[in-house]
């Protein structure tokens, strides 16, 4: 608070470019009176007003009351790492908070369900329909990379950053690209190591989390700090699990303090895991068993911060590079890349099929695509009804087909043959925001802070300018990352093939343990689910699991159980 300037701030987050901002603020006559992120953010607003958000690098959500202007100013970081929910009743009330429950506690807004979001849950791809929806009527998320201003004149929301790749980065050699990337990435990791021994990282065995651990370990070694803590889920059968084998390779490095976890240790996490499983802030988080388990373990050991590899896949994505090669007539290069890609990821579509798809994307006219659209919509609609178990009458009531078309338009807005549009569309898609928000909620449930080095603005903006040849080469995706990590990671990790995820392994084990409770909950909650889910489809899933025990039935039952449980809890809170 600054009474003299009539400013009051509430701040949640971390500022990464502190030194730069302090210098600029001192030069502008607004020097911070304390070396804290809160004070720096307050002085940034005092100096630059609403333009302060675009100058701040880091993870943040904050609100500043400006008494002199009779204005409330709110801002959220570019990927929504920190939550900010709000309710606005023009001319009457504006409230904001980090959770919807906090809004309801104020008594200004009623707890009324937004049923369209329930449909989004049942049709999982619709989780990413936008960056504003919530499960409640008249409650919204402030979109990432936006500011919000409220005054007696009304409310306005302004975007302060968007992904704009700019001119392609042209350097003289691969080595120069690697050094430039490494400088940027090391700084992103360094900024997120604030907190000393209370900072740790997930280590999944994937290239992204391994790179974070490798760089963090090196930085701590250079500083003379104790070993870096890591948390991993591992299978008991490394011969059949590429992730587990990669983790074993990483843990051969010195100066790591690893904690590993497997499915047969799930009972060791009671009662925290059971409590968090059945009391979710949003049902979308039902499948986050891996980060939830590791967060509980970290909290027990006094850790306060967990780094992770989200969303290196998007930041380093090569996008629709094959159609771009084909369109430019580089057919030999396209063949070589498709062949190499299939060697890295065996078991996918044959090379010939990939190239035919690339040629279709490169040359089929838009008028033909438009003509096929009604047929594709019909096929998609049938598939959605079959897969989601959603009640057809409910789907009609909330205009589900329109919501699907809204999502489809988000994908169609990208122009895959244009590198800039393809890159920007990948980074700007709501799916990234949804993933970040899920990780934040899971971490917060264990009083942890999640940090994402690959979503550092400097890393994102650097990678958007990379040529395709630096992102994928001879079929090796994330080529620049693999090359830059030589010396930081074991060679077996840098050159690992295939892709896996231990989430399915751990979730399947957890669901089997919980099945008696799942069955009990579903039978008791049929009336709660009836408006949204086809009763016959629900019973079919139950019967299938009881007789066969495999396929996707356990996952679907687990998903529906969480929806039923969450709906019952919402009724009890009214």
Short mmCIF file of C-alpha atoms in Angstrom, two decimals, residues 103-447:
data_model
loop_
_atom_site.label_atom_id
_atom_site.label_comp_id
_atom_site.label_asym_id
_atom_site.label_seq_id
_atom_site.Cartn_x
_atom_site.Cartn_y
_atom_site.Cartn_z
CA UNK A 103 -16.16 -15.03 -4.96
CA UNK A 104 -19.19 -16.89 -3.65
CA UNK A 105 -18.04 -16.40 -0.05
CA UNK A 106 -18.49 -12.66 -0.52
CA UNK A 107 -22.21 -13.12 -1.14
CA UNK A 108 -22.23 -10.83 -4.18
CA UNK A 109 -22.59 -13.57 -6.80
CA UNK A 110 -24.78 -16.69 -6.52
CA UNK A 111 -23.46 -20.19 -7.18
CA UNK A 112 -25.26 -21.06 -10.41
CA UNK A 113 -23.86 -23.74 -12.71
CA UNK A 114 -22.88 -22.97 -16.29
CA UNK A 115 -24.16 -26.18 -17.89
CA UNK A 116 -22.30 -25.55 -21.13
CA UNK A 117 -19.08 -26.14 -19.23
CA UNK A 118 -20.41 -29.49 -18.02
CA UNK A 119 -20.77 -30.43 -21.69
CA UNK A 120 -17.20 -29.27 -22.23
CA UNK A 121 -16.14 -31.72 -19.54
CA UNK A 122 -17.99 -34.62 -21.14
CA UNK A 123 -16.57 -33.75 -24.58
CA UNK A 124 -13.00 -33.40 -23.37
CA UNK A 125 -11.57 -31.47 -26.33
CA UNK A 126 -13.97 -28.63 -25.47
CA UNK A 127 -12.01 -27.86 -22.31
CA UNK A 128 -10.02 -25.58 -24.60
CA UNK A 129 -12.96 -23.82 -26.24
CA UNK A 130 -11.84 -20.43 -24.85
CA UNK A 131 -9.81 -18.73 -22.13
CA UNK A 132 -12.70 -17.23 -20.15
CA UNK A 133 -15.36 -19.88 -19.41
CA UNK A 134 -15.92 -21.31 -15.95
CA UNK A 135 -18.35 -23.81 -14.46
CA UNK A 136 -20.44 -20.94 -13.06
CA UNK A 137 -22.76 -18.39 -14.54
CA UNK A 138 -21.53 -14.80 -14.34
CA UNK A 139 -18.04 -15.88 -13.21
CA UNK A 140 -15.20 -15.54 -15.71
CA UNK A 141 -11.45 -15.99 -15.99
CA UNK A 142 -9.48 -12.94 -16.97
CA UNK A 143 -7.75 -14.17 -20.14
CA UNK A 144 -3.97 -14.55 -19.93
CA UNK A 145 -1.97 -11.64 -21.40
CA UNK A 146 -4.85 -9.26 -20.66
CA UNK A 147 -5.49 -6.38 -18.31
CA UNK A 148 -8.84 -5.34 -16.91
CA UNK A 149 -9.84 -1.86 -15.78
CA UNK A 150 -12.98 -1.00 -13.81
CA UNK A 151 -14.17 2.52 -13.08
CA UNK A 152 -17.50 4.32 -12.71
CA UNK A 153 -17.53 4.48 -16.50
CA UNK A 154 -17.57 0.69 -16.82
CA UNK A 155 -15.19 -2.20 -17.44
CA UNK A 156 -12.70 -2.71 -20.24
CA UNK A 157 -10.40 -5.65 -21.05
CA UNK A 158 -7.26 -5.12 -23.13
CA UNK A 159 -4.76 -7.57 -24.56
CA UNK A 160 -1.15 -6.53 -23.90
CA UNK A 161 0.78 -9.42 -25.52
CA UNK A 162 0.20 -11.92 -28.28
CA UNK A 163 2.51 -14.37 -30.03
CA UNK A 164 4.07 -12.64 -33.01
CA UNK A 165 7.01 -14.64 -34.39
CA UNK A 166 8.54 -11.78 -36.34
CA UNK A 167 11.35 -12.29 -38.85
CA UNK A 168 12.94 -15.71 -38.96
CA UNK A 169 16.15 -15.86 -36.94
CA UNK A 170 19.18 -16.13 -39.23
CA UNK A 171 22.44 -17.20 -37.57
CA UNK A 172 25.66 -18.39 -39.18
CA UNK A 173 25.84 -21.93 -37.81
CA UNK A 174 24.09 -24.60 -35.77
CA UNK A 175 26.46 -23.83 -32.93
CA UNK A 176 25.31 -20.21 -32.84
CA UNK A 177 21.67 -21.32 -32.71
CA UNK A 178 22.46 -23.73 -29.88
CA UNK A 179 24.34 -21.12 -27.86
CA UNK A 180 21.61 -18.53 -28.32
CA UNK A 181 18.91 -21.00 -27.27
CA UNK A 182 20.94 -22.21 -24.30
CA UNK A 183 21.55 -18.67 -23.05
CA UNK A 184 17.83 -17.95 -23.10
CA UNK A 185 16.79 -21.28 -21.61
CA UNK A 186 19.39 -21.17 -18.82
CA UNK A 187 18.09 -17.76 -17.78
CA UNK A 188 14.49 -19.05 -17.75
CA UNK A 189 15.49 -21.93 -15.47
CA UNK A 190 17.68 -19.68 -13.28
CA UNK A 191 14.81 -17.28 -12.64
CA UNK A 192 12.66 -20.16 -11.50
CA UNK A 193 15.22 -21.47 -9.01
CA UNK A 194 14.43 -18.65 -6.58
CA UNK A 195 13.70 -20.31 -3.26
CA UNK A 196 16.88 -22.31 -2.78
CA UNK A 197 16.46 -25.81 -1.38
CA UNK A 198 12.67 -25.50 -1.39
CA UNK A 199 12.72 -25.67 -5.22
CA UNK A 200 12.46 -29.02 -7.00
CA UNK A 201 11.43 -30.41 -10.38
CA UNK A 202 9.35 -33.17 -11.83
CA UNK A 203 11.45 -35.63 -13.82
CA UNK A 204 9.19 -37.59 -16.13
CA UNK A 205 11.87 -39.06 -18.38
CA UNK A 206 10.76 -36.89 -21.27
CA UNK A 207 13.19 -34.57 -23.00
CA UNK A 208 11.55 -31.41 -21.64
CA UNK A 209 11.62 -32.15 -17.90
CA UNK A 210 15.03 -33.81 -18.28
CA UNK A 211 16.41 -30.63 -19.88
CA UNK A 212 15.09 -28.52 -17.01
CA UNK A 213 16.67 -30.86 -14.46
CA UNK A 214 19.95 -30.95 -16.38
CA UNK A 215 20.23 -27.16 -16.54
CA UNK A 216 19.03 -26.64 -12.95
CA UNK A 217 21.60 -29.17 -11.74
CA UNK A 218 24.37 -27.37 -13.64
CA UNK A 219 23.36 -23.96 -12.30
CA UNK A 220 23.30 -25.23 -8.73
CA UNK A 221 26.67 -26.92 -9.18
CA UNK A 222 28.13 -23.64 -10.45
CA UNK A 223 26.74 -21.85 -7.39
CA UNK A 224 27.99 -24.52 -4.98
CA UNK A 225 24.46 -25.38 -3.87
CA UNK A 226 23.31 -28.76 -2.48
CA UNK A 227 21.96 -31.47 -4.84
CA UNK A 228 18.81 -30.62 -6.77
CA UNK A 229 15.63 -32.44 -5.75
CA UNK A 230 13.65 -34.37 -8.36
CA UNK A 231 10.37 -36.29 -8.23
CA UNK A 232 9.50 -39.10 -10.63
CA UNK A 233 6.90 -41.78 -11.21
CA UNK A 234 8.51 -45.00 -12.42
CA UNK A 235 7.24 -48.32 -13.64
CA UNK A 236 8.47 -51.52 -12.03
CA UNK A 237 9.20 -52.83 -15.55
CA UNK A 238 11.80 -50.54 -17.13
CA UNK A 239 12.37 -52.99 -19.99
CA UNK A 240 8.93 -52.09 -21.36
CA UNK A 241 8.80 -48.42 -20.30
CA UNK A 242 10.92 -45.88 -22.17
CA UNK A 243 10.13 -43.17 -19.61
CA UNK A 244 11.44 -45.28 -16.74
CA UNK A 245 14.58 -46.16 -18.66
CA UNK A 246 15.23 -42.46 -19.33
CA UNK A 247 14.72 -41.61 -15.65
CA UNK A 248 17.25 -44.30 -14.69
CA UNK A 249 19.76 -42.70 -17.08
CA UNK A 250 19.15 -39.24 -15.60
CA UNK A 251 19.58 -40.46 -12.05
CA UNK A 252 23.09 -41.64 -12.89
CA UNK A 253 24.06 -37.95 -12.83
CA UNK A 254 25.57 -36.72 -9.60
CA UNK A 255 24.25 -33.76 -7.56
CA UNK A 256 20.63 -34.91 -7.80
CA UNK A 257 18.48 -35.78 -4.80
CA UNK A 258 15.78 -38.03 -6.33
CA UNK A 259 12.48 -39.26 -4.96
CA UNK A 260 10.84 -41.98 -7.03
CA UNK A 261 7.32 -43.36 -6.80
CA UNK A 262 5.45 -46.32 -8.28
CA UNK A 263 1.88 -47.57 -8.37
CA UNK A 264 2.29 -50.00 -5.48
CA UNK A 265 3.13 -47.03 -3.25
CA UNK A 266 -0.22 -45.31 -3.84
CA UNK A 267 -1.60 -46.36 -0.42
CA UNK A 268 1.36 -44.54 1.18
CA UNK A 269 -0.15 -41.22 0.07
CA UNK A 270 -3.35 -41.60 2.07
CA UNK A 271 -5.12 -39.58 3.37
CA UNK A 272 -3.95 -36.61 1.27
CA UNK A 273 -4.45 -38.30 -2.09
CA UNK A 274 -7.95 -39.48 -1.25
CA UNK A 275 -8.91 -36.04 0.09
CA UNK A 276 -7.66 -34.26 -3.01
CA UNK A 277 -9.13 -36.86 -5.37
CA UNK A 278 -12.66 -36.37 -4.11
CA UNK A 279 -12.55 -32.61 -3.51
CA UNK A 280 -11.53 -31.10 -6.83
CA UNK A 281 -11.87 -27.40 -7.54
CA UNK A 282 -12.74 -28.37 -11.13
CA UNK A 283 -13.63 -31.86 -12.40
CA UNK A 284 -11.20 -31.36 -15.32
CA UNK A 285 -8.44 -32.22 -12.84
CA UNK A 286 -9.64 -35.78 -12.26
CA UNK A 287 -6.85 -37.41 -14.27
CA UNK A 288 -3.93 -35.40 -12.82
CA UNK A 289 -2.80 -38.34 -10.70
CA UNK A 290 0.93 -38.04 -11.49
CA UNK A 291 1.45 -34.35 -10.62
CA UNK A 292 -0.92 -34.69 -7.66
CA UNK A 293 1.01 -37.64 -6.21
CA UNK A 294 4.38 -35.96 -6.71
CA UNK A 295 3.11 -32.70 -5.22
CA UNK A 296 2.00 -34.53 -2.08
CA UNK A 297 5.40 -36.21 -1.76
CA UNK A 298 7.16 -32.88 -2.25
CA UNK A 299 5.04 -31.14 0.36
CA UNK A 300 5.81 -33.89 2.88
CA UNK A 301 9.50 -33.21 2.35
CA UNK A 302 9.22 -29.46 2.84
CA UNK A 303 9.38 -28.46 -0.83
CA UNK A 304 7.48 -25.32 -1.83
CA UNK A 305 8.15 -25.08 -5.60
CA UNK A 306 7.90 -27.67 -8.40
CA UNK A 307 9.28 -27.06 -11.89
CA UNK A 308 7.83 -29.02 -14.83
CA UNK A 309 8.19 -29.42 -18.58
CA UNK A 310 4.82 -28.04 -19.68
CA UNK A 311 4.54 -27.07 -22.59
CA UNK A 312 7.79 -27.74 -24.39
CA UNK A 313 5.88 -29.70 -27.03
CA UNK A 314 4.07 -26.55 -28.17
CA UNK A 315 6.95 -24.09 -27.80
CA UNK A 316 9.29 -26.28 -29.87
CA UNK A 317 6.61 -27.61 -32.21
CA UNK A 318 7.54 -27.86 -35.86
CA UNK A 319 3.85 -27.54 -36.71
CA UNK A 320 2.81 -28.38 -40.27
CA UNK A 321 6.35 -28.38 -41.59
CA UNK A 322 5.80 -31.22 -44.09
CA UNK A 323 3.12 -29.36 -46.09
CA UNK A 324 5.40 -26.31 -46.13
CA UNK A 325 8.25 -28.40 -47.58
CA UNK A 326 5.95 -29.97 -50.17
CA UNK A 327 4.50 -26.59 -51.16
CA UNK A 328 8.02 -25.25 -51.77
CA UNK A 329 8.82 -28.24 -53.95
CA UNK A 330 11.31 -29.78 -51.52
CA UNK A 331 9.98 -33.31 -51.97
CA UNK A 332 13.26 -35.10 -51.25
CA UNK A 333 13.65 -33.20 -47.97
CA UNK A 334 10.02 -33.95 -47.09
CA UNK A 335 10.57 -37.66 -47.74
CA UNK A 336 13.74 -37.67 -45.63
CA UNK A 337 12.03 -35.89 -42.74
CA UNK A 338 8.96 -38.14 -42.85
CA UNK A 339 11.15 -41.25 -42.95
CA UNK A 340 13.25 -40.04 -40.04
CA UNK A 341 10.19 -39.06 -38.03
CA UNK A 342 8.79 -42.54 -38.41
CA UNK A 343 12.04 -44.01 -37.09
CA UNK A 344 11.87 -41.74 -34.04
CA UNK A 345 8.19 -42.50 -33.48
CA UNK A 346 7.55 -46.01 -34.86
CA UNK A 347 4.04 -47.36 -35.07
CA UNK A 348 2.44 -44.22 -36.47
CA UNK A 349 1.11 -43.72 -40.00
CA UNK A 350 3.35 -45.03 -42.82
CA UNK A 351 5.62 -42.54 -44.53
CA UNK A 352 3.57 -42.64 -47.72
CA UNK A 353 0.39 -41.76 -45.82
CA UNK A 354 2.13 -38.85 -44.07
CA UNK A 355 3.33 -37.47 -47.39
CA UNK A 356 -0.08 -37.85 -49.02
CA UNK A 357 -1.62 -35.93 -46.09
CA UNK A 358 1.05 -33.26 -46.53
CA UNK A 359 0.31 -32.96 -50.24
CA UNK A 360 -3.40 -32.68 -49.56
CA UNK A 361 -2.78 -29.91 -47.00
CA UNK A 362 -0.46 -28.13 -49.41
CA UNK A 363 -2.51 -28.23 -52.59
CA UNK A 364 -6.22 -29.00 -52.01
CA UNK A 365 -8.14 -25.76 -52.72
CA UNK A 366 -10.17 -24.12 -49.96
CA UNK A 367 -13.43 -24.53 -51.93
CA UNK A 368 -13.05 -28.31 -51.80
CA UNK A 369 -12.39 -28.18 -48.04
CA UNK A 370 -15.49 -26.03 -47.58
CA UNK A 371 -17.55 -28.51 -49.56
CA UNK A 372 -16.41 -31.39 -47.35
CA UNK A 373 -17.08 -29.51 -44.14
CA UNK A 374 -20.76 -30.60 -43.70
CA UNK A 375 -19.77 -34.27 -44.04
CA UNK A 376 -16.96 -33.84 -41.51
CA UNK A 377 -19.31 -32.09 -39.09
CA UNK A 378 -21.75 -34.98 -39.33
CA UNK A 379 -19.03 -37.55 -38.70
CA UNK A 380 -17.65 -35.54 -35.79
CA UNK A 381 -21.11 -35.22 -34.25
CA UNK A 382 -21.74 -38.96 -34.38
CA UNK A 383 -18.34 -39.65 -32.84
CA UNK A 384 -18.90 -37.11 -30.05
CA UNK A 385 -22.25 -38.60 -29.08
CA UNK A 386 -20.79 -42.11 -29.05
CA UNK A 387 -17.60 -41.28 -27.12
CA UNK A 388 -18.90 -38.80 -24.56
CA UNK A 389 -22.09 -40.60 -23.41
CA UNK A 390 -23.65 -37.13 -23.36
CA UNK A 391 -27.45 -37.00 -23.27
CA UNK A 392 -28.71 -35.88 -26.73
CA UNK A 393 -31.37 -33.59 -25.24
CA UNK A 394 -28.76 -31.90 -23.06
CA UNK A 395 -26.48 -31.54 -26.09
CA UNK A 396 -29.28 -29.80 -27.99
CA UNK A 397 -30.18 -27.58 -25.04
CA UNK A 398 -26.71 -26.11 -24.68
CA UNK A 399 -26.09 -25.99 -28.47
CA UNK A 400 -23.22 -28.44 -28.37
CA UNK A 401 -22.78 -28.46 -32.14
CA UNK A 402 -22.20 -24.70 -32.09
CA UNK A 403 -19.56 -25.13 -29.38
CA UNK A 404 -17.80 -27.76 -31.44
CA UNK A 405 -17.83 -25.44 -34.44
CA UNK A 406 -16.36 -22.65 -32.30
CA UNK A 407 -13.50 -24.97 -31.37
CA UNK A 408 -13.05 -26.01 -35.01
CA UNK A 409 -12.83 -22.37 -36.07
CA UNK A 410 -9.96 -21.87 -33.64
CA UNK A 411 -8.01 -24.56 -35.48
CA UNK A 412 -9.04 -23.30 -38.91
CA UNK A 413 -7.85 -19.79 -38.07
CA UNK A 414 -4.29 -21.07 -38.35
CA UNK A 415 -2.72 -21.06 -41.81
CA UNK A 416 -0.40 -24.07 -41.72
CA UNK A 417 1.46 -23.09 -44.89
CA UNK A 418 2.50 -19.84 -43.24
CA UNK A 419 5.18 -20.44 -40.57
CA UNK A 420 4.25 -17.38 -38.52
CA UNK A 421 0.54 -18.19 -38.44
CA UNK A 422 1.24 -21.82 -37.60
CA UNK A 423 3.59 -20.92 -34.73
CA UNK A 424 1.32 -18.22 -33.33
CA UNK A 425 -1.75 -20.46 -33.52
CA UNK A 426 0.01 -23.21 -31.58
CA UNK A 427 1.17 -20.87 -28.81
CA UNK A 428 -2.12 -18.98 -28.61
CA UNK A 429 -4.44 -21.98 -28.35
CA UNK A 430 -6.50 -22.21 -25.14
CA UNK A 431 -5.28 -25.80 -24.60
CA UNK A 432 -1.99 -24.47 -23.22
CA UNK A 433 -3.86 -22.23 -20.78
CA UNK A 434 -6.04 -25.13 -19.65
CA UNK A 435 -2.99 -27.27 -18.96
CA UNK A 436 -1.24 -24.50 -17.04
CA UNK A 437 -4.34 -23.85 -14.95
CA UNK A 438 -4.71 -27.53 -14.10
CA UNK A 439 -1.10 -27.74 -12.92
CA UNK A 440 -1.63 -24.61 -10.83
CA UNK A 441 -4.72 -26.02 -9.10
CA UNK A 442 -3.03 -29.35 -8.37
CA UNK A 443 0.07 -27.65 -6.96
CA UNK A 444 -2.00 -25.22 -4.88
CA UNK A 445 -3.89 -28.13 -3.28
CA UNK A 446 -0.53 -29.18 -1.75
CA UNK A 447 0.53 -25.58 -1.01
#
